[in-house]
PDB file of C-alpha atoms in Angstrom:
ATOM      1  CA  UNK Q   1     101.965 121.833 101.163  1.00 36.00           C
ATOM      2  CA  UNK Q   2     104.067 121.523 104.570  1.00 35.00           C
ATOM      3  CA  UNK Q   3     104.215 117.420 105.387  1.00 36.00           C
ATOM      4  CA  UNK Q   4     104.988 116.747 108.999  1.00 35.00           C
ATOM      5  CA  UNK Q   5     106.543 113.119 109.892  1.00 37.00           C
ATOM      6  CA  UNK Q   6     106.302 111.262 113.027  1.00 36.00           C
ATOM      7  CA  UNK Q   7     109.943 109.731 113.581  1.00 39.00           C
ATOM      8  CA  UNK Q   8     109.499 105.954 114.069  1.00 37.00           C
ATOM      9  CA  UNK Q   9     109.128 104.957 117.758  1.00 34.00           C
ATOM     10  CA  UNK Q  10     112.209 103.330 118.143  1.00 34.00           C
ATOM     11  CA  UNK Q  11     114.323 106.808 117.653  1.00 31.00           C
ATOM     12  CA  UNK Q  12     115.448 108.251 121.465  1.00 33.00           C
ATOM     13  CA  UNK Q  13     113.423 110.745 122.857  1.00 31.00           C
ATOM     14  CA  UNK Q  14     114.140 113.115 126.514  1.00 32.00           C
ATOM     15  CA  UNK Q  15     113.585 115.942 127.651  1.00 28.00           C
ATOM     16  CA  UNK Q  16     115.973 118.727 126.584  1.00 30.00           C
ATOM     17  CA  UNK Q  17     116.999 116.704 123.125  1.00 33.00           C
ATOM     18  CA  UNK Q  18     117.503 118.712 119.995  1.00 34.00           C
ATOM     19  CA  UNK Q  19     114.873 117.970 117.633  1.00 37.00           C
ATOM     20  CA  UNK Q  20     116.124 115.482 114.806  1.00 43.00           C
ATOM     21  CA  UNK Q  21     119.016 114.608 116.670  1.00 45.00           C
ATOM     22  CA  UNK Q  22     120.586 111.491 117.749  1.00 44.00           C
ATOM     23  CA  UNK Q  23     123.176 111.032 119.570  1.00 40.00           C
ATOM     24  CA  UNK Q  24     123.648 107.284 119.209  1.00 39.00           C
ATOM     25  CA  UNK Q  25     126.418 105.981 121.015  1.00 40.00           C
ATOM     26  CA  UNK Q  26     130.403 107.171 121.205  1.00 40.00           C
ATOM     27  CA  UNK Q  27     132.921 104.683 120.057  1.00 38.00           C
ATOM     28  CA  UNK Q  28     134.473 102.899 123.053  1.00 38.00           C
ATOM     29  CA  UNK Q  29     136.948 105.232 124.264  1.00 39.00           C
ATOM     30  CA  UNK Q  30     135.728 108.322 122.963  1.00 41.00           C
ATOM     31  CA  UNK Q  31     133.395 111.194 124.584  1.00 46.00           C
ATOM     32  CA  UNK Q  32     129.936 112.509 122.456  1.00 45.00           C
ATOM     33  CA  UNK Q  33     131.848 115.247 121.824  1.00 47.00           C
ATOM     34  CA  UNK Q  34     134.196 113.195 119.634  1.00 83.00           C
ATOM     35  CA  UNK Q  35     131.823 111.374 117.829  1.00 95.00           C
ATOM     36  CA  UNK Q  36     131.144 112.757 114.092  1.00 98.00           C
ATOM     37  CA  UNK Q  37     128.729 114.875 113.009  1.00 98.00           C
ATOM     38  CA  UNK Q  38     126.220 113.940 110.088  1.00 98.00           C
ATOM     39  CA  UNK Q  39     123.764 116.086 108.576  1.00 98.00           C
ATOM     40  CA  UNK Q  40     121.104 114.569 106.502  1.00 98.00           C
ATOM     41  CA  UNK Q  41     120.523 117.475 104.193  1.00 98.00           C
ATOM     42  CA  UNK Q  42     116.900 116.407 102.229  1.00 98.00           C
ATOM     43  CA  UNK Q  43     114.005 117.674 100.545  1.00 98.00           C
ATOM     44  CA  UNK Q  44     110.406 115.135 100.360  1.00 98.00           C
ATOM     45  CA  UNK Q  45     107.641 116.099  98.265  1.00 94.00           C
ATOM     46  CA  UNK Q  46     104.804 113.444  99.265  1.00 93.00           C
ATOM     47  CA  UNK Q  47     106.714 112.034 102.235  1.00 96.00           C
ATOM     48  CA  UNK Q  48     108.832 109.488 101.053  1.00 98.00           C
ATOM     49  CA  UNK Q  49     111.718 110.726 100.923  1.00 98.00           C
ATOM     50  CA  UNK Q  50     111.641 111.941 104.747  1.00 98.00           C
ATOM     51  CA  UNK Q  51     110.839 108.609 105.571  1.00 98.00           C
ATOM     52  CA  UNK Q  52     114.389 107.569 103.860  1.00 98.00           C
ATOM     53  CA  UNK Q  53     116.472 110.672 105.709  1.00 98.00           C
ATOM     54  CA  UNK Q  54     115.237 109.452 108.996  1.00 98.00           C
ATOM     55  CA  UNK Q  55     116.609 106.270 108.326  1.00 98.00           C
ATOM     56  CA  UNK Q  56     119.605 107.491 107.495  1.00 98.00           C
ATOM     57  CA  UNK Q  57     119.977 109.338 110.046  1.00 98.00           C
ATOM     58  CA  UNK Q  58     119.179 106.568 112.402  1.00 98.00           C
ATOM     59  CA  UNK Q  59     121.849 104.682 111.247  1.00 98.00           C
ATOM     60  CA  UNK Q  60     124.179 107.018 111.510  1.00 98.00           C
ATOM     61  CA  UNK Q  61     123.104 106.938 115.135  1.00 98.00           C
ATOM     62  CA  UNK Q  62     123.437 103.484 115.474  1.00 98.00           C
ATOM     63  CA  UNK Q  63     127.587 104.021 113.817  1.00 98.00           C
ATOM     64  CA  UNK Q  64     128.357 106.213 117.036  1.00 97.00           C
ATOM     65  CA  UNK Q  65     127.251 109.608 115.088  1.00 98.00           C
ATOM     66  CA  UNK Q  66     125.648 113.030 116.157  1.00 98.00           C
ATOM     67  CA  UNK Q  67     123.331 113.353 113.395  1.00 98.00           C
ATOM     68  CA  UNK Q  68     120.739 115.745 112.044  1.00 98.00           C
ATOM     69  CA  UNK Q  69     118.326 116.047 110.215  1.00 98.00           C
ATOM     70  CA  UNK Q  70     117.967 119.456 107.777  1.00 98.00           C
ATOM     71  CA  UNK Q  71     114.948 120.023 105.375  1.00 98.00           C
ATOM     72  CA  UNK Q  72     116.225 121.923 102.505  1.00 98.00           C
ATOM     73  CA  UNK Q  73     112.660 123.666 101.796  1.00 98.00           C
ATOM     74  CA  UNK Q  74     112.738 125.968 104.911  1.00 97.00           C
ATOM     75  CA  UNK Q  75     116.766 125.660 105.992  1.00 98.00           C
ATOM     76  CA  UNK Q  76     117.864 128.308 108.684  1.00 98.00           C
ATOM     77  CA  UNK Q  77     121.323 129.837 109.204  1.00 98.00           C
ATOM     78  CA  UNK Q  78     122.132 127.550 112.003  1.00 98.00           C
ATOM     79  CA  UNK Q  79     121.556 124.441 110.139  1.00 98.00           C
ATOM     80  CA  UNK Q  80     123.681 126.213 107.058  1.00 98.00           C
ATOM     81  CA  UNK Q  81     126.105 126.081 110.212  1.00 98.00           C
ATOM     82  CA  UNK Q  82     125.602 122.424 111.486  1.00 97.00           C
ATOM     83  CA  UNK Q  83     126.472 122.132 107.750  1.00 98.00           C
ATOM     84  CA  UNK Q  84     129.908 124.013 108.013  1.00 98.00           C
ATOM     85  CA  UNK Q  85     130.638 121.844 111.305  1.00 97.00           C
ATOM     86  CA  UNK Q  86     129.394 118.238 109.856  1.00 98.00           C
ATOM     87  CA  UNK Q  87     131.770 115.393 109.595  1.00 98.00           C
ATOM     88  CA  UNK Q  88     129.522 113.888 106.945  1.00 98.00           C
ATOM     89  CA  UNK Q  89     126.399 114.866 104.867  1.00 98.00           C
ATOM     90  CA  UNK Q  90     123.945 112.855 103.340  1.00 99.00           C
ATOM     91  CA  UNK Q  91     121.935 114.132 100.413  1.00 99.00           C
ATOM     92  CA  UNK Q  92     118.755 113.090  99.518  1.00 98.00           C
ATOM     93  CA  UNK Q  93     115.470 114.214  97.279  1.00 98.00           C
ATOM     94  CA  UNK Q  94     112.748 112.503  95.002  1.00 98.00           C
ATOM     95  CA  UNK Q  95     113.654 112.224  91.523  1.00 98.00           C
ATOM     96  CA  UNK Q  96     111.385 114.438  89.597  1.00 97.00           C
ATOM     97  CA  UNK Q  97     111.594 114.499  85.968  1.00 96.00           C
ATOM     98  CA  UNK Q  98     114.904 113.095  85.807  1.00 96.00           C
ATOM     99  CA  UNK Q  99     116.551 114.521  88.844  1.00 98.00           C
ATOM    100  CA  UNK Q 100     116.386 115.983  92.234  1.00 98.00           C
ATOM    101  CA  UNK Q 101     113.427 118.201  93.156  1.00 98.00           C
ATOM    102  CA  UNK Q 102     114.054 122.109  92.337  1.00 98.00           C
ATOM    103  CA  UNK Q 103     113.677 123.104  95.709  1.00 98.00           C
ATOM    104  CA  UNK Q 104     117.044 120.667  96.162  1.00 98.00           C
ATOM    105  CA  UNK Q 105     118.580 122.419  93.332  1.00 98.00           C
ATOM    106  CA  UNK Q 106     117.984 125.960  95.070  1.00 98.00           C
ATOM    107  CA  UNK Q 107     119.494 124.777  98.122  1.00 98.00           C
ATOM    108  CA  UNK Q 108     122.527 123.067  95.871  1.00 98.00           C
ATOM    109  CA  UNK Q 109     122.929 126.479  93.981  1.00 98.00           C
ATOM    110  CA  UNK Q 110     122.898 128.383  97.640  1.00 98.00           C
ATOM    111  CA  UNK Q 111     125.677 126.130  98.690  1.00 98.00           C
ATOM    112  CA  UNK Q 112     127.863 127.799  96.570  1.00 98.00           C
ATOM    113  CA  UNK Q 113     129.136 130.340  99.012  1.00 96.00           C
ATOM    114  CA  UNK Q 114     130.665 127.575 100.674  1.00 98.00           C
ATOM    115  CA  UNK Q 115     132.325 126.277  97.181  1.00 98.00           C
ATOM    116  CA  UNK Q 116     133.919 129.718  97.248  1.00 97.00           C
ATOM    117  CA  UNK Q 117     135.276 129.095  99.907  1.00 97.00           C
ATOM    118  CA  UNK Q 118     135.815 125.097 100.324  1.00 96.00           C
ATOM    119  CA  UNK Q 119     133.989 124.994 103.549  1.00 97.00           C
ATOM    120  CA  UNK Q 120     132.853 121.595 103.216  1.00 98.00           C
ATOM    121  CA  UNK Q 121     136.149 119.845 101.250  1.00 98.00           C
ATOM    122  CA  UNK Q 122     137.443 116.679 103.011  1.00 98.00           C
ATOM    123  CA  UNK Q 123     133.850 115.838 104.656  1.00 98.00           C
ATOM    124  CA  UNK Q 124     132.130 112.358 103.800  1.00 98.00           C
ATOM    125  CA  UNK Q 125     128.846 112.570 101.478  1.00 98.00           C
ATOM    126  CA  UNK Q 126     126.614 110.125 100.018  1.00 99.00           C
ATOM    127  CA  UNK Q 127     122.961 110.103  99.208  1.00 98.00           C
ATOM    128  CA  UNK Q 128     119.762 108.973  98.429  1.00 98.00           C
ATOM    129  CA  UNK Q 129     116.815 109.082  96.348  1.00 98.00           C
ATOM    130  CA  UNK Q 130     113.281 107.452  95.484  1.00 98.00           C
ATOM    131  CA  UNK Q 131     110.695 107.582  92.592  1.00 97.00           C
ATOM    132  CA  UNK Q 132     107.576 106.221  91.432  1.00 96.00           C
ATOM    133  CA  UNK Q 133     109.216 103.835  88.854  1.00 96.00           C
ATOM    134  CA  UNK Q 134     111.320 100.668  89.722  1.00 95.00           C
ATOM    135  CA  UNK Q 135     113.926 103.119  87.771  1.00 94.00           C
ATOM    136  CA  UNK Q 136     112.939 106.553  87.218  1.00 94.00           C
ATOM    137  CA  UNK Q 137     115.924 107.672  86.135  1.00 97.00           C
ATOM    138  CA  UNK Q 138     116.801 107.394  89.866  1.00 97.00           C
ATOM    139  CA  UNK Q 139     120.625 107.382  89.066  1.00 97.00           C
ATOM    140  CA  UNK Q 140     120.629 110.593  87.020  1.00 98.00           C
ATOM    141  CA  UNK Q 141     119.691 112.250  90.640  1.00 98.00           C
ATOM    142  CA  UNK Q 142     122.864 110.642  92.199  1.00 98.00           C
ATOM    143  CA  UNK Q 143     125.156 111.039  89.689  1.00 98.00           C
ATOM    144  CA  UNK Q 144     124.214 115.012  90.625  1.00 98.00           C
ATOM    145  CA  UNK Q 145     124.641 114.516  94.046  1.00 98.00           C
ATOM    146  CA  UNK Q 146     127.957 113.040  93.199  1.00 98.00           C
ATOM    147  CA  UNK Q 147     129.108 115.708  91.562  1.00 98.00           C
ATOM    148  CA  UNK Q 148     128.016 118.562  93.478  1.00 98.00           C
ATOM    149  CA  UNK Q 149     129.773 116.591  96.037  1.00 98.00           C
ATOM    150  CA  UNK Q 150     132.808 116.342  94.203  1.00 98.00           C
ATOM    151  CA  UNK Q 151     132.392 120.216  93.180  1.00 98.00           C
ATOM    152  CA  UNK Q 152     132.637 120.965  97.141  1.00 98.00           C
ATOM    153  CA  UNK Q 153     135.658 118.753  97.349  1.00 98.00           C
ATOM    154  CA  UNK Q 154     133.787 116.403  99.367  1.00 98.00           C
ATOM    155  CA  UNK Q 155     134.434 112.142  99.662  1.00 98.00           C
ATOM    156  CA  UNK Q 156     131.709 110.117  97.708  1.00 98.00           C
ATOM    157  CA  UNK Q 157     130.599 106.915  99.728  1.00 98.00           C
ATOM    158  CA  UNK Q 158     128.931 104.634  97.526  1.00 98.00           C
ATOM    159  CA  UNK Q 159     127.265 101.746  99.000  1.00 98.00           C
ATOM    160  CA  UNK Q 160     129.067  98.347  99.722  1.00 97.00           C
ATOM    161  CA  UNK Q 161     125.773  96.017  98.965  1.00 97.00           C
ATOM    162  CA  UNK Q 162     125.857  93.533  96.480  1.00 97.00           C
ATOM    163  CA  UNK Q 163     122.468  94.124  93.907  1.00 97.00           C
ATOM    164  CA  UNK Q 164     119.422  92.045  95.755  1.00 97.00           C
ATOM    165  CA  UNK Q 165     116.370  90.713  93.684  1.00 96.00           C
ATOM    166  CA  UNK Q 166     118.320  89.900  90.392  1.00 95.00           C
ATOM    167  CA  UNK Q 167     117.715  85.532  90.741  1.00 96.00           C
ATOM    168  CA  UNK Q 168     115.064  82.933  91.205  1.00 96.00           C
ATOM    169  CA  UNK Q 169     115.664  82.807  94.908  1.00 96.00           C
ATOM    170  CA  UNK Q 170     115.687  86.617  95.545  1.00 95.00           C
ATOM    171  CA  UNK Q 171     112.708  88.628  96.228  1.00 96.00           C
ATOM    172  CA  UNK Q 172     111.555  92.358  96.900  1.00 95.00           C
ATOM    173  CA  UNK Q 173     112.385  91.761 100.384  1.00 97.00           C
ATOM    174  CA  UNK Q 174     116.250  91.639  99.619  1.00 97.00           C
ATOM    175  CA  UNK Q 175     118.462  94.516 100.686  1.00 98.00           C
ATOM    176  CA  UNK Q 176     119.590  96.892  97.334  1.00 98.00           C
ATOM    177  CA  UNK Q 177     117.012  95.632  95.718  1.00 97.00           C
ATOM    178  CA  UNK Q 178     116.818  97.938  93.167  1.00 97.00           C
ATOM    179  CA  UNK Q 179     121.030  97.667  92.389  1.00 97.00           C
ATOM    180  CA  UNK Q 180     122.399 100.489  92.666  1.00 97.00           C
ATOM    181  CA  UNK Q 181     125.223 101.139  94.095  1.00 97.00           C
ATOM    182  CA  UNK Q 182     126.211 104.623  93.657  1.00 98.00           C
ATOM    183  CA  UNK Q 183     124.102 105.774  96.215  1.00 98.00           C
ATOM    184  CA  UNK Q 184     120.831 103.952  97.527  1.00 98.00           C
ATOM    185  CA  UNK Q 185     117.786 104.000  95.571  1.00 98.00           C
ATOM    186  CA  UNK Q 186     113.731 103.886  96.264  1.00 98.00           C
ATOM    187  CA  UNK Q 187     110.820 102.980  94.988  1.00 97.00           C
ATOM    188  CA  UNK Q 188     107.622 103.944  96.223  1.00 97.00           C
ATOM    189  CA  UNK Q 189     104.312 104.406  94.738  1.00 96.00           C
ATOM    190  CA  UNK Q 190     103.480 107.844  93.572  1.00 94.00           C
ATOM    191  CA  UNK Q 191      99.748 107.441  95.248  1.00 95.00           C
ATOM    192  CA  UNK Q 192     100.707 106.127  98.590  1.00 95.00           C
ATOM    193  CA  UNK Q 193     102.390 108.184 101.963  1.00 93.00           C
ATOM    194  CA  UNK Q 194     105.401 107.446 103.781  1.00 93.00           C
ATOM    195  CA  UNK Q 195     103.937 104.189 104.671  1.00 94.00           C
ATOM    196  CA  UNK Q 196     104.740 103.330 100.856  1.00 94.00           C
ATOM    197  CA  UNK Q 197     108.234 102.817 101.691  1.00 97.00           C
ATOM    198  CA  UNK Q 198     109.317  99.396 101.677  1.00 97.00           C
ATOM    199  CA  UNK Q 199     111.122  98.102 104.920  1.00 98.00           C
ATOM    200  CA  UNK Q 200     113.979  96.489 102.010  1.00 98.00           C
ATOM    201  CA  UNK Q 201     114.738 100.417 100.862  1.00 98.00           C
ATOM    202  CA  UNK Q 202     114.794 101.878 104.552  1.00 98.00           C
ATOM    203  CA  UNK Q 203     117.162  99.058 105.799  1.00 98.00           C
ATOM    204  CA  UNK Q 204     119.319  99.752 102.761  1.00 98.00           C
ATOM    205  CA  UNK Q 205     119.297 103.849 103.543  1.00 98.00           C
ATOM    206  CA  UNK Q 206     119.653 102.907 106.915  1.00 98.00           C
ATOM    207  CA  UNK Q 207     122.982 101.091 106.075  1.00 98.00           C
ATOM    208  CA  UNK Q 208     124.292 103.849 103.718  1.00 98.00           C
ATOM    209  CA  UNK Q 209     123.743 105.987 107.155  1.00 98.00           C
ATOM    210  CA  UNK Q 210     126.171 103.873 109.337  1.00 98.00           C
ATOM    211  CA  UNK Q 211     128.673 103.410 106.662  1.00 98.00           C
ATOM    212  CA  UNK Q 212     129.052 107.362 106.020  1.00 98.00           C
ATOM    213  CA  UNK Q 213     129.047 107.836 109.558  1.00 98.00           C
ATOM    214  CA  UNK Q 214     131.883 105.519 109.710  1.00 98.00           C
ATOM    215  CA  UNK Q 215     133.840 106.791 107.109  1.00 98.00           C
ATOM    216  CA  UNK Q 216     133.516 110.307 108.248  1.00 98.00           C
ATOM    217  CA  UNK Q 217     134.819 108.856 112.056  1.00 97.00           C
ATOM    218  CA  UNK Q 218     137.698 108.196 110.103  1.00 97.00           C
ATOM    219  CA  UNK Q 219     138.019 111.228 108.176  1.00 96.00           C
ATOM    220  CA  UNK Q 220     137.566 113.462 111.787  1.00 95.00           C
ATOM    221  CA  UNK Q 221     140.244 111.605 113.006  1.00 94.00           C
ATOM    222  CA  UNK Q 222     142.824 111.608 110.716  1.00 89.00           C
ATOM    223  CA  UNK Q 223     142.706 115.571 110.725  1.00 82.00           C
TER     224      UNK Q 223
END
């Protein structure tokens, strides 16, 4: 089953705009063209997990990024390309049974023609993930993530929130709510759309996106 998503309202929309790009805003002193590139590389099976790559990718907007987003399921050789050129890439799939979908793990087995030839060592990565379960296993999936990263020669941002919901005066609401810190994690009900994201796990993918995007400024301009 295909699954279209409408981008929430507040993502920038013109004429002539790539689709799934934003161009957020260059750092102060710097031209678009200078900004880094992130590519939010994802697969979603019932929705939620595009939910989560759009708000990564908005906040890598809002951190002075290009980014992108790329679904795995039907990638193209141009986005394989925006993939070569990236700065940073975000990875991010439902846990299924333990780990990411399979139609992730195709397009992590494909990638190894650019392992052969370390076309994406020195870039920023991070990712993200969501299942049914308050747990799920969810941390299995970005331990993979990790390592394929690390397999590409790639930088691992983890994220930099302390674990929310773990007191008396802490709630659901609470950023990280689900502590990881690895990655970010989701929780969404298995019988519910996109809407079944909670606003806590999209602000906390949303964050992940601006601090990759910030880190891989960093990393394009030290080379």
């Amino acid at each position: 089953m295909t699954e279209t998503m409408t981008p929430p309202s507040e993502i920038p929309t013109g004429a002539g705009q790539v689709p799934g790009l934003v161009p957020g805003q260059a750092p102060t002193g710097t031209s678009a063209v200078e900004s880094p590139l992130v590519v939010v590389a994802y697969h979603s099976g019932r929705g939620h997990t595009a939910a989560l790559a759009a708000a990564a990718r908005d906040g890598a907007g809002e951190a002075g990024a290009r980014a992108v987003l790329v679904d795995v399921l039907s990638i193209s050789d141009s986005q394989w390309t925006l993939l070569d050129e990236a700065d940073g890439v975000m990875f991010g799939s439902p846990t299924y049974m333990g780990s990411a979908s399979s139609a992730f793990h195709a397009f992590a087995e494909a990638s190894s023609k650019r392992w052969a030839a370390q076309a994406w060592r020195n870039k920023a990565a991070s990712g993200f993930t969501v299942a049914g379960s308050m747990n799920g296993d969810k941390l299995h999936t970005l331990q993979y993530f990790s390592i394929l990263a690390a397999q590409h020669g790639m930088h691992w941002v983890n994220l930099d929130i302390p674990p929310g919901w773990n007191s008396s005066t802490g709630s659901e609401n609470d950023l990280n709510r689900l502590g990881i810190n690895l990655g970010a994690g989701a929780q969404a009900n298995t019988d519910a759309g996109d809407e079944g994201v909670t606003k806590a796990d999209l602000e906390t993918v949303r964050h992940l996106g601006r601090r990759v995007a910030q880190v891989a400024g960093l990393l394009r301009a030290r080379r």
